[in-house]
Each structure stands twice: as structure tokens, then as C-alpha cells.
Amino acid sequence: MTQWSPEQFSKVQLAGIETLAGLTGKAFEGFEKLLELNLQTTKTALAETREGAKKVLSAKDGKEFAELQIEFFQPAVDNVLAYRRQLHDILADMQAEFEKVVEVQYTTSKGQLQGLIDSAVSNAPTGSTAPLAAWQEAVKATTTFYESMQTTAKQAVQVAESSFNTAAEAASKSMPHRAAKASHVAAK
């Protein structure tokens, strides 16, 4: 059977360290973007809340009060949806970067494992081919299972994202309708 040389072992360890450093860097980049988004969103929300409160509190009557409240809440809904889209973009970028690394690592490991199995099979003593063939089949079954689970997980994420986007759009579209209804009730 083929033995790993110290150079091969060192090369694999160095590749693992480089991968970890790259992933850590990407995680920090994503964290920085997320922090910037949260800070900007908080600043904007505080400024808009202050201005909206001033307007609402200066209302002359109930109708104007209701209209100003509605005017205040519509941008808030839009801001929440904008925040959600930006958050999604940041997280999607991070996920894509991590998936690239995982895919490369998976492909590399799969190739190395297959090379090890092929080497073991070609150097196996007579009579040991049956256990090695069973081992090969187990590895193939595990690989197939992993790949099908990966596909299923990606599909589930897409369905959840689509459902959330549909709900967010419906909420955004219903806000003007609710505002008009509330304004009509306040006018009575």
C-alpha cells in the first residue's frame, strides 16, 4: 500500500491552513459589510423616526394625525425590505464564497480518496479484493448520498427564499391599501 511522504503530509496541512485563513478572511469581510449595513440602517431609522415623530406630533386633527402616521410607516416598510435585500446579498455572497471553497475541498478529497482506494486495490494481496470492492461501493454510496443531500439543501433554500420574497412583496403592496383604508376610517 502507498504511504504518504512527509512532504505530501506537509503539503496537505499547508493547504488546509491556507483554506482556513481564506475562509476566515471572507467571514470577516462579510461581518464588516453586515456591521456597516446595520450601522447605516440604525442611523437612517433614528433620523427618520425623529422626523416622523415631529410631524405626527404636530398634527392639527385626527385625520391629519392618521395620514401622517401612514406617511411615516410606508417608508419604514420599504426600508425593512431594502435592509432585507441588502442582508440577503451579503449573506448570499458569503455563502457563495464558502461553497466554492467547500466544493474545491470536496473534489480534491474525493480525488485523493479515490486514488488511495485505487492504489489499495492494485496493490492488494490475492483474496482481499472482495473487502476492498465493498469499501469502494460504500465510498460511492456515501458520495452519492452527500451529493443528493447537497442538491436537496440548495433547493430548500431556494424555495424558502422565494416564499419570503413573495411574502415581502405582498406586505409592501398591501401597505398603501391599508393606509388608504385607515385614512378613510380617520376621515369619518
Short mmCIF file of C-alpha atoms in Angstrom, two decimals:
data_model
loop_
_atom_site.label_atom_id
_atom_site.label_comp_id
_atom_site.label_asym_id
_atom_site.label_seq_id
_atom_site.Cartn_x
_atom_site.Cartn_y
_atom_site.Cartn_z
CA MET A 1 0.00 0.00 0.00
CA THR A 2 1.17 3.54 -0.72
CA GLN A 3 2.48 5.52 2.26
CA TRP A 4 2.30 9.29 2.47
CA SER A 5 5.64 11.02 2.47
CA PRO A 6 6.37 13.82 4.97
CA GLU A 7 6.33 16.27 2.05
CA GLN A 8 2.85 15.16 1.00
CA PHE A 9 1.62 15.38 4.57
CA SER A 10 3.12 18.85 4.97
CA LYS A 11 1.60 19.99 1.67
CA VAL A 12 -1.88 18.83 2.76
CA GLN A 13 -1.53 20.59 6.12
CA LEU A 14 -0.35 23.81 4.46
CA ALA A 15 -3.28 23.71 2.03
CA GLY A 16 -5.66 23.25 4.96
CA ILE A 17 -4.18 26.23 6.81
CA GLU A 18 -4.39 28.40 3.68
CA THR A 19 -8.02 27.39 3.17
CA LEU A 20 -8.86 28.19 6.78
CA ALA A 21 -7.13 31.58 6.52
CA GLY A 22 -9.04 32.36 3.31
CA LEU A 23 -12.37 31.39 4.85
CA THR A 24 -11.64 33.42 7.96
CA GLY A 25 -10.83 36.45 5.80
CA LYS A 26 -14.09 36.05 3.86
CA ALA A 27 -16.03 35.70 7.12
CA PHE A 28 -14.51 38.94 8.43
CA GLU A 29 -15.29 40.74 5.16
CA GLY A 30 -18.91 39.62 5.44
CA PHE A 31 -19.03 40.64 9.10
CA GLU A 32 -17.68 44.11 8.21
CA LYS A 33 -20.30 44.53 5.49
CA LEU A 34 -23.02 43.40 7.88
CA LEU A 35 -21.80 45.79 10.56
CA GLU A 36 -21.75 48.69 8.09
CA LEU A 37 -25.27 47.82 6.92
CA ASN A 38 -26.57 47.68 10.49
CA LEU A 39 -24.92 50.96 11.46
CA GLN A 40 -26.25 52.76 8.40
CA THR A 41 -29.72 51.28 8.88
CA THR A 42 -29.76 52.34 12.53
CA LYS A 43 -28.65 55.89 11.70
CA THR A 44 -31.28 56.19 8.99
CA ALA A 45 -34.02 54.72 11.18
CA LEU A 46 -33.23 57.08 14.05
CA ALA A 47 -33.25 60.13 11.78
CA GLU A 48 -36.50 59.08 10.08
CA THR A 49 -38.15 58.26 13.41
CA ARG A 50 -37.22 61.66 14.83
CA GLU A 51 -38.59 63.49 11.77
CA GLY A 52 -41.69 61.31 11.64
CA ALA A 53 -42.43 61.82 15.32
CA LYS A 54 -42.11 65.59 14.94
CA LYS A 55 -44.57 65.57 12.04
CA VAL A 56 -47.06 63.25 13.74
CA LEU A 57 -46.99 65.23 16.97
CA SER A 58 -47.64 68.47 15.09
CA ALA A 59 -50.91 67.18 13.62
CA LYS A 60 -53.86 69.56 13.93
CA ASP A 61 -56.64 66.95 13.99
CA GLY A 62 -57.34 63.20 13.94
CA LYS A 63 -57.42 62.93 10.15
CA GLU A 64 -54.06 64.65 9.73
CA PHE A 65 -52.68 62.52 12.58
CA ALA A 66 -53.77 59.30 10.81
CA GLU A 67 -52.42 60.49 7.46
CA LEU A 68 -49.06 61.42 8.96
CA GLN A 69 -48.81 58.06 10.71
CA ILE A 70 -49.49 56.30 7.43
CA GLU A 71 -46.97 58.52 5.69
CA PHE A 72 -44.47 57.63 8.40
CA PHE A 73 -45.00 53.85 8.23
CA GLN A 74 -44.80 53.34 4.45
CA PRO A 75 -41.11 54.29 4.22
CA ALA A 76 -40.44 52.10 7.26
CA VAL A 77 -41.84 49.07 5.41
CA ASP A 78 -39.79 49.96 2.33
CA ASN A 79 -36.67 50.38 4.49
CA VAL A 80 -37.18 46.98 6.10
CA LEU A 81 -37.50 45.39 2.66
CA ALA A 82 -34.39 47.22 1.42
CA TYR A 83 -32.48 46.10 4.51
CA ARG A 84 -33.61 42.54 3.95
CA ARG A 85 -32.43 42.62 0.32
CA GLN A 86 -29.03 44.02 1.30
CA LEU A 87 -28.69 41.50 4.11
CA HIS A 88 -29.60 38.72 1.70
CA ASP A 89 -26.98 39.93 -0.80
CA ILE A 90 -24.25 39.99 1.86
CA LEU A 91 -25.16 36.53 3.14
CA ALA A 92 -25.52 35.14 -0.39
CA ASP A 93 -22.05 36.43 -1.31
CA MET A 94 -20.57 34.85 1.81
CA GLN A 95 -22.37 31.59 1.16
CA ALA A 96 -21.17 31.53 -2.44
CA GLU A 97 -17.56 32.05 -1.35
CA PHE A 98 -17.80 29.30 1.25
CA GLU A 99 -19.50 26.95 -1.23
CA LYS A 100 -16.67 27.48 -3.72
CA VAL A 101 -14.09 26.51 -1.12
CA VAL A 102 -16.11 23.55 0.11
CA GLU A 103 -16.64 22.33 -3.46
CA VAL A 104 -12.92 22.55 -4.22
CA GLN A 105 -12.07 20.76 -0.95
CA TYR A 106 -14.72 18.11 -1.61
CA THR A 107 -13.49 17.50 -5.15
CA THR A 108 -9.87 17.33 -4.01
CA SER A 109 -10.63 14.99 -1.12
CA LYS A 110 -12.80 12.81 -3.31
CA GLY A 111 -9.98 12.51 -5.85
CA GLN A 112 -7.42 11.73 -3.14
CA LEU A 113 -9.68 9.11 -1.60
CA GLN A 114 -10.31 7.53 -4.98
CA GLY A 115 -6.55 7.49 -5.62
CA LEU A 116 -5.99 5.81 -2.26
CA ILE A 117 -8.65 3.20 -3.00
CA ASP A 118 -7.29 2.55 -6.49
CA SER A 119 -3.79 2.18 -5.06
CA ALA A 120 -5.04 -0.20 -2.39
CA VAL A 121 -6.93 -2.28 -4.93
CA SER A 122 -3.98 -2.50 -7.34
CA ASN A 123 -1.55 -3.43 -4.52
CA ALA A 124 -3.92 -5.72 -2.63
CA PRO A 125 -2.88 -9.28 -1.94
CA THR A 126 -4.81 -12.06 -3.57
CA GLY A 127 -8.13 -12.77 -1.89
CA SER A 128 -8.64 -9.30 -0.44
CA THR A 129 -10.43 -7.84 -3.44
CA ALA A 130 -13.91 -8.54 -2.03
CA PRO A 131 -13.49 -6.37 1.12
CA LEU A 132 -11.87 -3.62 -0.95
CA ALA A 133 -14.70 -3.76 -3.50
CA ALA A 134 -17.20 -3.42 -0.65
CA TRP A 135 -15.21 -0.45 0.64
CA GLN A 136 -15.28 1.13 -2.83
CA GLU A 137 -19.05 0.66 -3.04
CA ALA A 138 -19.53 2.17 0.42
CA VAL A 139 -17.50 5.23 -0.61
CA LYS A 140 -19.50 5.57 -3.84
CA ALA A 141 -22.80 5.28 -1.95
CA THR A 142 -21.67 7.89 0.59
CA THR A 143 -20.57 10.23 -2.18
CA THR A 144 -23.89 9.85 -3.99
CA PHE A 145 -25.82 10.43 -0.75
CA TYR A 146 -23.77 13.56 0.04
CA GLU A 147 -24.30 14.99 -3.44
CA SER A 148 -28.06 14.34 -3.33
CA MET A 149 -28.29 15.96 0.12
CA GLN A 150 -26.38 18.98 -1.19
CA THR A 151 -28.82 19.33 -4.10
CA THR A 152 -31.82 18.97 -1.79
CA ALA A 153 -30.47 21.60 0.60
CA LYS A 154 -29.92 24.07 -2.25
CA GLN A 155 -33.47 23.51 -3.49
CA ALA A 156 -34.89 24.01 0.02
CA VAL A 157 -33.01 27.31 0.36
CA GLN A 158 -34.37 28.47 -3.00
CA VAL A 159 -37.94 27.59 -2.03
CA ALA A 160 -37.64 29.36 1.35
CA GLU A 161 -36.13 32.43 -0.28
CA SER A 162 -38.85 32.54 -2.91
CA SER A 163 -41.56 32.25 -0.25
CA PHE A 164 -40.02 35.05 1.81
CA ASN A 165 -39.72 37.30 -1.24
CA THR A 166 -43.36 36.66 -2.14
CA ALA A 167 -44.49 37.47 1.40
CA ALA A 168 -42.36 40.62 1.49
CA GLU A 169 -43.78 41.83 -1.82
CA ALA A 170 -47.32 41.16 -0.64
CA ALA A 171 -46.68 43.11 2.58
CA SER A 172 -45.19 46.01 0.65
CA LYS A 173 -48.10 46.12 -1.80
CA SER A 174 -50.72 45.89 0.94
CA MET A 175 -49.33 48.83 2.89
CA PRO A 176 -50.74 51.54 0.58
CA HIS A 177 -54.11 49.75 0.62
CA ARG A 178 -54.11 49.67 4.44
CA ALA A 179 -53.02 53.29 4.51
CA ALA A 180 -55.92 54.35 2.29
CA LYS A 181 -58.34 52.33 4.41
CA ALA A 182 -57.03 53.85 7.65
CA SER A 183 -57.19 57.34 6.17
CA HIS A 184 -60.78 56.73 5.11
CA VAL A 185 -61.70 55.49 8.64
CA ALA A 186 -59.97 58.50 10.24
CA ALA A 187 -61.90 60.90 7.98
CA LYS A 188 -65.23 59.64 9.35
#
